[in-house]
PDB file of C-alpha atoms in Angstrom:
ATOM      1  CA  GLY A 211      20.641 -87.565 -65.430  1.00 77.00           C
ATOM      2  CA  GLU A 212      16.924 -88.113 -65.701  1.00 83.00           C
ATOM      3  CA  ASN A 213      14.581 -86.977 -62.927  1.00 90.00           C
ATOM      4  CA  VAL A 214      10.968 -88.140 -62.790  1.00 94.00           C
ATOM      5  CA  GLU A 215       8.396 -86.549 -60.507  1.00 96.00           C
ATOM      6  CA  GLN A 216       5.042 -88.177 -59.824  1.00 97.00           C
ATOM      7  CA  HIS A 217       1.818 -86.795 -58.330  1.00 96.00           C
ATOM      8  CA  PRO A 218      -0.206 -87.366 -56.280  1.00 97.00           C
ATOM      9  CA  SER A 219       1.482 -89.623 -53.748  1.00 95.00           C
ATOM     10  CA  THR A 220      -1.882 -90.978 -52.604  1.00 97.00           C
ATOM     11  CA  LEU A 221      -5.214 -91.060 -54.381  1.00 97.00           C
ATOM     12  CA  SER A 222      -8.542 -92.308 -53.088  1.00 97.00           C
ATOM     13  CA  VAL A 223     -11.510 -92.702 -55.434  1.00 97.00           C
ATOM     14  CA  GLN A 224     -14.918 -94.307 -55.309  1.00 97.00           C
ATOM     15  CA  GLU A 225     -15.455 -97.475 -57.291  1.00 97.00           C
ATOM     16  CA  GLY A 226     -16.524 -96.559 -60.817  1.00 97.00           C
ATOM     17  CA  ASP A 227     -14.819 -93.161 -60.799  1.00 97.00           C
ATOM     18  CA  SER A 228     -11.757 -92.287 -62.863  1.00 97.00           C
ATOM     19  CA  ALA A 229      -8.226 -91.917 -61.532  1.00 98.00           C
ATOM     20  CA  VAL A 230      -5.470 -89.806 -63.046  1.00 98.00           C
ATOM     21  CA  ILE A 231      -1.785 -89.924 -62.119  1.00 98.00           C
ATOM     22  CA  LYS A 232       0.683 -87.445 -63.561  1.00 98.00           C
ATOM     23  CA  CYS A 233       4.430 -87.522 -64.103  1.00 97.00           C
ATOM     24  CA  THR A 234       6.991 -85.062 -65.394  1.00 97.00           C
ATOM     25  CA  TYR A 235      10.484 -85.842 -66.641  1.00 95.00           C
ATOM     26  CA  SER A 236      13.577 -83.737 -67.156  1.00 93.00           C
ATOM     27  CA  ASP A 237      15.607 -85.405 -69.921  1.00 90.00           C
ATOM     28  CA  SER A 238      14.293 -84.374 -73.333  1.00 89.00           C
ATOM     29  CA  ALA A 239      16.097 -87.407 -74.824  1.00 87.00           C
ATOM     30  CA  SER A 240      13.800 -89.818 -72.963  1.00 89.00           C
ATOM     31  CA  ASN A 241      11.704 -91.751 -75.433  1.00 88.00           C
ATOM     32  CA  TYR A 242      10.104 -94.610 -73.524  1.00 90.00           C
ATOM     33  CA  PHE A 243       7.566 -94.195 -70.709  1.00 94.00           C
ATOM     34  CA  PRO A 244       6.207 -97.316 -68.978  1.00 94.00           C
ATOM     35  CA  TRP A 245       3.753 -97.562 -66.100  1.00 96.00           C
ATOM     36  CA  TYR A 246       4.008-100.297 -63.491  1.00 96.00           C
ATOM     37  CA  LYS A 247       1.490-101.552 -60.951  1.00 97.00           C
ATOM     38  CA  GLN A 248       2.804-103.000 -57.712  1.00 95.00           C
ATOM     39  CA  GLU A 249       0.607-104.803 -55.222  1.00 95.00           C
ATOM     40  CA  LEU A 250       1.750-105.214 -51.651  1.00 91.00           C
ATOM     41  CA  GLY A 251       4.704-107.559 -51.427  1.00 89.00           C
ATOM     42  CA  LYS A 252       4.667-108.284 -55.142  1.00 92.00           C
ATOM     43  CA  ARG A 253       6.840-107.421 -58.134  1.00 94.00           C
ATOM     44  CA  PRO A 254       6.172-104.341 -60.303  1.00 93.00           C
ATOM     45  CA  GLN A 255       4.119-105.381 -63.315  1.00 94.00           C
ATOM     46  CA  LEU A 256       4.101-103.481 -66.584  1.00 93.00           C
ATOM     47  CA  ILE A 257       0.548-102.376 -67.353  1.00 95.00           C
ATOM     48  CA  ILE A 258       1.023 -99.992 -70.255  1.00 95.00           C
ATOM     49  CA  ASP A 259       3.779 -98.050 -71.960  1.00 93.00           C
ATOM     50  CA  ILE A 260       4.129 -95.319 -74.555  1.00 93.00           C
ATOM     51  CA  ARG A 261       6.923 -94.275 -76.868  1.00 89.00           C
ATOM     52  CA  SER A 262       7.770 -90.749 -77.841  1.00 84.00           C
ATOM     53  CA  ASN A 263       6.398 -90.996 -81.355  1.00 82.00           C
ATOM     54  CA  VAL A 264       2.887 -91.529 -79.972  1.00 82.00           C
ATOM     55  CA  GLY A 265       0.672 -89.061 -78.115  1.00 90.00           C
ATOM     56  CA  GLU A 266      -1.861 -91.435 -76.617  1.00 94.00           C
ATOM     57  CA  LYS A 267      -2.333 -95.147 -76.107  1.00 94.00           C
ATOM     58  CA  LYS A 268      -5.298 -97.026 -74.720  1.00 96.00           C
ATOM     59  CA  ASP A 269      -5.812-100.552 -73.454  1.00 94.00           C
ATOM     60  CA  GLN A 270      -9.335-101.239 -72.198  1.00 95.00           C
ATOM     61  CA  ARG A 271      -9.814 -99.135 -69.031  1.00 97.00           C
ATOM     62  CA  ILE A 272      -6.250 -97.826 -69.007  1.00 98.00           C
ATOM     63  CA  ALA A 273      -4.860 -95.021 -71.138  1.00 97.00           C
ATOM     64  CA  VAL A 274      -1.634 -93.061 -71.175  1.00 97.00           C
ATOM     65  CA  THR A 275      -1.034 -89.651 -72.715  1.00 97.00           C
ATOM     66  CA  LEU A 276       2.298 -88.037 -73.499  1.00 95.00           C
ATOM     67  CA  ASN A 277       3.114 -84.375 -74.044  1.00 94.00           C
ATOM     68  CA  LYS A 278       6.731 -84.190 -75.206  1.00 92.00           C
ATOM     69  CA  THR A 279       6.764 -80.414 -75.402  1.00 92.00           C
ATOM     70  CA  ALA A 280       5.789 -80.067 -71.769  1.00 93.00           C
ATOM     71  CA  LYS A 281       7.672 -83.234 -70.784  1.00 94.00           C
ATOM     72  CA  HIS A 282       4.828 -84.824 -68.937  1.00 95.00           C
ATOM     73  CA  PHE A 283       2.783 -87.987 -69.223  1.00 96.00           C
ATOM     74  CA  SER A 284      -0.293 -89.249 -67.442  1.00 98.00           C
ATOM     75  CA  LEU A 285      -2.042 -92.506 -66.589  1.00 98.00           C
ATOM     76  CA  HIS A 286      -5.826 -92.596 -66.762  1.00 98.00           C
ATOM     77  CA  ILE A 287      -7.860 -95.423 -65.263  1.00 98.00           C
ATOM     78  CA  THR A 288     -11.585 -95.355 -65.963  1.00 97.00           C
ATOM     79  CA  GLU A 289     -14.369 -97.261 -64.191  1.00 97.00           C
ATOM     80  CA  THR A 290     -12.060 -98.089 -61.306  1.00 97.00           C
ATOM     81  CA  GLN A 291     -12.524-101.346 -59.426  1.00 97.00           C
ATOM     82  CA  PRO A 292     -11.302-102.424 -55.969  1.00 96.00           C
ATOM     83  CA  GLU A 293      -8.699-104.676 -57.616  1.00 96.00           C
ATOM     84  CA  ASP A 294      -7.114-101.553 -59.135  1.00 97.00           C
ATOM     85  CA  SER A 295      -5.949-100.647 -55.620  1.00 97.00           C
ATOM     86  CA  ALA A 296      -2.136-100.750 -55.651  1.00 97.00           C
ATOM     87  CA  VAL A 297       0.908 -98.527 -55.955  1.00 96.00           C
ATOM     88  CA  TYR A 298       1.498 -97.213 -59.468  1.00 97.00           C
ATOM     89  CA  PHE A 299       4.906 -96.105 -60.714  1.00 96.00           C
ATOM     90  CA  CYS A 300       5.731 -94.121 -63.816  1.00 97.00           C
ATOM     91  CA  ALA A 301       9.189 -94.361 -65.356  1.00 94.00           C
ATOM     92  CA  ALA A 302      11.240 -92.935 -68.208  1.00 93.00           C
ATOM     93  CA  ASN A 303      14.381 -93.844 -70.091  1.00 86.00           C
ATOM     94  CA  THR A 304      16.354 -93.198 -73.236  1.00 73.00           C
ATOM     95  CA  GLY A 305      16.781 -96.813 -74.289  1.00 63.00           C
ATOM     96  CA  ARG A 306      20.459 -97.142 -73.536  1.00 64.00           C
ATOM     97  CA  ARG A 307      19.975 -96.544 -69.856  1.00 72.00           C
ATOM     98  CA  ALA A 308      18.025 -98.055 -67.017  1.00 83.00           C
ATOM     99  CA  LEU A 309      14.599 -96.829 -66.028  1.00 89.00           C
ATOM    100  CA  THR A 310      14.225 -93.821 -63.759  1.00 91.00           C
ATOM    101  CA  PHE A 311      11.129 -94.280 -61.628  1.00 93.00           C
ATOM    102  CA  GLY A 312       8.757 -91.808 -60.070  1.00 95.00           C
ATOM    103  CA  SER A 313       8.119 -92.026 -56.334  1.00 94.00           C
ATOM    104  CA  GLY A 314       4.823 -93.880 -56.750  1.00 95.00           C
ATOM    105  CA  THR A 315       1.118 -93.225 -56.223  1.00 97.00           C
ATOM    106  CA  ARG A 316      -0.865 -95.292 -53.770  1.00 96.00           C
ATOM    107  CA  LEU A 317      -4.323 -95.713 -55.303  1.00 98.00           C
ATOM    108  CA  GLN A 318      -7.172 -96.790 -53.060  1.00 97.00           C
ATOM    109  CA  VAL A 319     -10.476 -97.634 -54.705  1.00 97.00           C
ATOM    110  CA  GLN A 320     -13.301 -97.516 -52.178  1.00 94.00           C
ATOM    111  CA  PRO A 321     -16.101-100.050 -52.835  1.00 91.00           C
TER     112      PRO A 321
ATOM    113  CA  ASN B 295       8.167-120.012 -70.480  1.00 54.00           C
ATOM    114  CA  ALA B 296       9.531-118.934 -67.118  1.00 73.00           C
ATOM    115  CA  GLY B 297       9.757-115.275 -66.243  1.00 91.00           C
ATOM    116  CA  VAL B 298      12.561-113.575 -64.395  1.00 95.00           C
ATOM    117  CA  MET B 299      13.660-115.736 -61.484  1.00 96.00           C
ATOM    118  CA  GLN B 300      15.233-114.499 -58.282  1.00 97.00           C
ATOM    119  CA  ASN B 301      16.473-116.357 -55.271  1.00 97.00           C
ATOM    120  CA  PRO B 302      16.330-116.422 -52.430  1.00 97.00           C
ATOM    121  CA  ARG B 303      12.967-114.706 -51.985  1.00 97.00           C
ATOM    122  CA  HIS B 304      13.784-113.817 -48.402  1.00 97.00           C
ATOM    123  CA  LEU B 305      17.226-113.460 -46.889  1.00 98.00           C
ATOM    124  CA  VAL B 306      18.114-112.673 -43.289  1.00 98.00           C
ATOM    125  CA  ARG B 307      21.635-111.636 -42.404  1.00 98.00           C
ATOM    126  CA  ARG B 308      23.343-110.285 -39.315  1.00 97.00           C
ATOM    127  CA  ARG B 309      25.349-107.107 -39.512  1.00 97.00           C
ATOM    128  CA  GLY B 310      28.763-107.766 -41.017  1.00 97.00           C
ATOM    129  CA  GLN B 311      27.750-110.844 -42.985  1.00 98.00           C
ATOM    130  CA  GLU B 312      27.631-111.136 -46.767  1.00 98.00           C
ATOM    131  CA  ALA B 313      24.472-111.285 -48.865  1.00 98.00           C
ATOM    132  CA  ARG B 314      24.343-112.899 -52.317  1.00 98.00           C
ATOM    133  CA  LEU B 315      21.283-112.315 -54.450  1.00 98.00           C
ATOM    134  CA  ARG B 316      20.740-114.219 -57.690  1.00 98.00           C
ATOM    135  CA  CYS B 317      18.794-113.353 -60.808  1.00 97.00           C
ATOM    136  CA  SER B 318      18.090-115.464 -63.874  1.00 97.00           C
ATOM    137  CA  PRO B 319      16.692-113.354 -66.734  1.00 94.00           C
ATOM    138  CA  MET B 320      13.876-114.414 -69.009  1.00 92.00           C
ATOM    139  CA  LYS B 321      14.862-116.794 -71.777  1.00 88.00           C
ATOM    140  CA  GLY B 322      16.316-114.838 -74.652  1.00 84.00           C
ATOM    141  CA  HIS B 323      17.029-111.739 -72.552  1.00 87.00           C
ATOM    142  CA  SER B 324      20.620-110.607 -72.354  1.00 86.00           C
ATOM    143  CA  HIS B 325      20.226-107.399 -70.345  1.00 89.00           C
ATOM    144  CA  VAL B 326      19.854-107.391 -66.575  1.00 93.00           C
ATOM    145  CA  TYR B 327      19.075-104.481 -64.270  1.00 94.00           C
ATOM    146  CA  TRP B 328      19.145-104.396 -60.477  1.00 96.00           C
ATOM    147  CA  TYR B 329      16.931-102.012 -58.509  1.00 96.00           C
ATOM    148  CA  ARG B 330      16.553-101.431 -54.777  1.00 97.00           C
ATOM    149  CA  GLN B 331      13.276-100.541 -53.121  1.00 95.00           C
ATOM    150  CA  LEU B 332      13.241 -99.268 -49.557  1.00 91.00           C
ATOM    151  CA  PRO B 333       9.981 -99.667 -47.599  1.00 84.00           C
ATOM    152  CA  GLU B 334       7.287 -97.265 -48.803  1.00 80.00           C
ATOM    153  CA  GLU B 335       9.572 -95.874 -51.524  1.00 85.00           C
ATOM    154  CA  GLY B 336      10.090 -96.170 -55.263  1.00 88.00           C
ATOM    155  CA  LEU B 337      12.616 -98.253 -57.131  1.00 93.00           C
ATOM    156  CA  LYS B 338      16.145 -96.921 -57.422  1.00 93.00           C
ATOM    157  CA  PHE B 339      18.457 -98.091 -60.175  1.00 92.00           C
ATOM    158  CA  MET B 340      21.667 -99.760 -59.048  1.00 95.00           C
ATOM    159  CA  VAL B 341      23.415-101.474 -61.952  1.00 95.00           C
ATOM    160  CA  TYR B 342      22.883-102.540 -65.553  1.00 93.00           C
ATOM    161  CA  LEU B 343      24.727-105.559 -66.949  1.00 93.00           C
ATOM    162  CA  GLN B 344      25.053-107.627 -70.059  1.00 91.00           C
ATOM    163  CA  LYS B 345      26.809-110.983 -70.165  1.00 89.00           C
ATOM    164  CA  GLU B 346      30.358-110.538 -68.772  1.00 90.00           C
ATOM    165  CA  ASN B 347      30.026-106.760 -68.945  1.00 92.00           C
ATOM    166  CA  ILE B 348      28.917-103.992 -66.578  1.00 94.00           C
ATOM    167  CA  ILE B 349      27.264-101.299 -68.698  1.00 90.00           C
ATOM    168  CA  ASP B 350      26.256 -98.799 -66.028  1.00 90.00           C
ATOM    169  CA  GLU B 351      26.904 -98.977 -62.301  1.00 92.00           C
ATOM    170  CA  SER B 352      26.191 -95.341 -61.540  1.00 90.00           C
ATOM    171  CA  GLY B 353      23.510 -96.264 -58.993  1.00 91.00           C
ATOM    172  CA  MET B 354      25.662 -98.681 -57.054  1.00 94.00           C
ATOM    173  CA  PRO B 355      27.189 -97.621 -53.726  1.00 93.00           C
ATOM    174  CA  LYS B 356      30.943 -97.334 -54.136  1.00 90.00           C
ATOM    175  CA  GLU B 357      31.759 -99.680 -51.280  1.00 94.00           C
ATOM    176  CA  ARG B 358      30.553-103.139 -50.268  1.00 97.00           C
ATOM    177  CA  PHE B 359      28.339-103.657 -53.340  1.00 97.00           C
ATOM    178  CA  SER B 360      29.312-105.530 -56.496  1.00 97.00           C
ATOM    179  CA  ALA B 361      27.497-107.215 -59.355  1.00 97.00           C
ATOM    180  CA  GLU B 362      28.329-109.672 -62.087  1.00 96.00           C
ATOM    181  CA  PHE B 363      26.622-111.455 -64.949  1.00 95.00           C
ATOM    182  CA  PRO B 364      28.887-114.317 -66.008  1.00 93.00           C
ATOM    183  CA  LYS B 365      28.826-116.082 -69.346  1.00 90.00           C
ATOM    184  CA  GLU B 366      27.097-119.023 -67.693  1.00 90.00           C
ATOM    185  CA  GLY B 367      24.708-118.830 -64.771  1.00 92.00           C
ATOM    186  CA  PRO B 368      22.674-116.109 -63.101  1.00 95.00           C
ATOM    187  CA  SER B 369      23.518-112.521 -62.396  1.00 97.00           C
ATOM    188  CA  ILE B 370      24.669-112.009 -58.809  1.00 98.00           C
ATOM    189  CA  LEU B 371      24.398-108.934 -56.629  1.00 98.00           C
ATOM    190  CA  ARG B 372      26.792-109.180 -53.720  1.00 98.00           C
ATOM    191  CA  ILE B 373      26.668-107.060 -50.597  1.00 98.00           C
ATOM    192  CA  GLN B 374      29.590-107.406 -48.232  1.00 98.00           C
ATOM    193  CA  GLN B 375      29.535-106.512 -44.531  1.00 98.00           C
ATOM    194  CA  VAL B 376      25.822-105.741 -44.549  1.00 98.00           C
ATOM    195  CA  VAL B 377      24.401-102.969 -42.371  1.00 97.00           C
ATOM    196  CA  ARG B 378      20.830-102.370 -41.219  1.00 95.00           C
ATOM    197  CA  GLY B 379      20.376 -99.720 -43.910  1.00 94.00           C
ATOM    198  CA  ASP B 380      20.805-102.410 -46.575  1.00 96.00           C
ATOM    199  CA  SER B 381      17.450-103.919 -45.561  1.00 96.00           C
ATOM    200  CA  ALA B 382      15.258-103.536 -48.629  1.00 96.00           C
ATOM    201  CA  ALA B 383      13.653-105.392 -51.503  1.00 97.00           C
ATOM    202  CA  TYR B 384      16.075-105.966 -54.356  1.00 98.00           C
ATOM    203  CA  PHE B 385      14.461-106.432 -57.738  1.00 97.00           C
ATOM    204  CA  CYS B 386      16.063-107.707 -60.879  1.00 96.00           C
ATOM    205  CA  ALA B 387      14.624-106.908 -64.312  1.00 94.00           C
ATOM    206  CA  SER B 388      15.563-108.170 -67.741  1.00 92.00           C
ATOM    207  CA  SER B 389      15.041-106.960 -71.283  1.00 87.00           C
ATOM    208  CA  PRO B 390      15.825-108.464 -74.651  1.00 81.00           C
ATOM    209  CA  ARG B 391      17.975-105.609 -75.838  1.00 68.00           C
ATOM    210  CA  GLU B 392      18.868-102.041 -75.152  1.00 57.00           C
ATOM    211  CA  THR B 393      17.431-100.310 -78.161  1.00 48.00           C
ATOM    212  CA  SER B 394      14.691 -97.783 -77.649  1.00 46.00           C
ATOM    213  CA  THR B 395      12.382 -99.698 -79.943  1.00 52.00           C
ATOM    214  CA  ASN B 396      12.033-102.725 -77.710  1.00 54.00           C
ATOM    215  CA  ASN B 397      13.241-102.177 -74.188  1.00 68.00           C
ATOM    216  CA  GLU B 398      10.410-103.335 -71.946  1.00 82.00           C
ATOM    217  CA  GLN B 399      11.791-104.479 -68.632  1.00 88.00           C
ATOM    218  CA  PHE B 400      10.200-107.409 -66.844  1.00 90.00           C
ATOM    219  CA  PHE B 401      10.710-107.759 -63.132  1.00 94.00           C
ATOM    220  CA  GLY B 402      11.458-110.753 -60.986  1.00 96.00           C
ATOM    221  CA  PRO B 403       9.666-111.384 -57.667  1.00 96.00           C
ATOM    222  CA  GLY B 404      12.418-109.693 -55.688  1.00 97.00           C
ATOM    223  CA  THR B 405      14.620-110.680 -52.771  1.00 98.00           C
ATOM    224  CA  ARG B 406      13.656-109.191 -49.458  1.00 97.00           C
ATOM    225  CA  LEU B 407      16.815-108.676 -47.429  1.00 97.00           C
ATOM    226  CA  THR B 408      16.537-108.164 -43.692  1.00 97.00           C
ATOM    227  CA  VAL B 409      19.643-107.231 -41.739  1.00 97.00           C
ATOM    228  CA  LEU B 410      19.403-107.875 -38.021  1.00 95.00           C
TER     229      LEU B 410
END
């Protein structure tokens, strides 16, 4: 089955700096890669996703890149703000199956 | 336009009791997924259901756990004879269909199960 690895497990940045979180996956058939943000005690919320026919996608301060050859994808947050502090999860799936999640990255944005 | 609904939000059970967790998918969604999240960990897939049909239960423990999604009513995750290790947040997600072209999953608020 699919295996998703996520790094780093914790990330601390100064407000205004950029943050990058990286994930690798094992199943070359995976074709959908969402990113979720989870605040303490809350549900995971989809913030951006990318499909395998696209190399990069951007939505305001958030961007995701996908390298299918290397089987890795990354989340980029620019101009970080304190409200970006949360746990971020990457995930992958093949459409027919459920999502396989990474282990999460705790992002702390220092004001 | 309600999102995914789960109840109860918090559930306390003593060891050996049964826990029933309910999930109502978003309107128009026919696919339901259950995930378990242990404290300070990621989400682990448990089971994937469509109406009256279990599609994939490869993440479900073989004993004590069962799930259903009847023709009418919510999906139910049932844990019999709970043990302390079952304490976790259980999230339900729904999607409109399984195809790779439109399979965003939207999560409910979760049920936090505490086993005393």
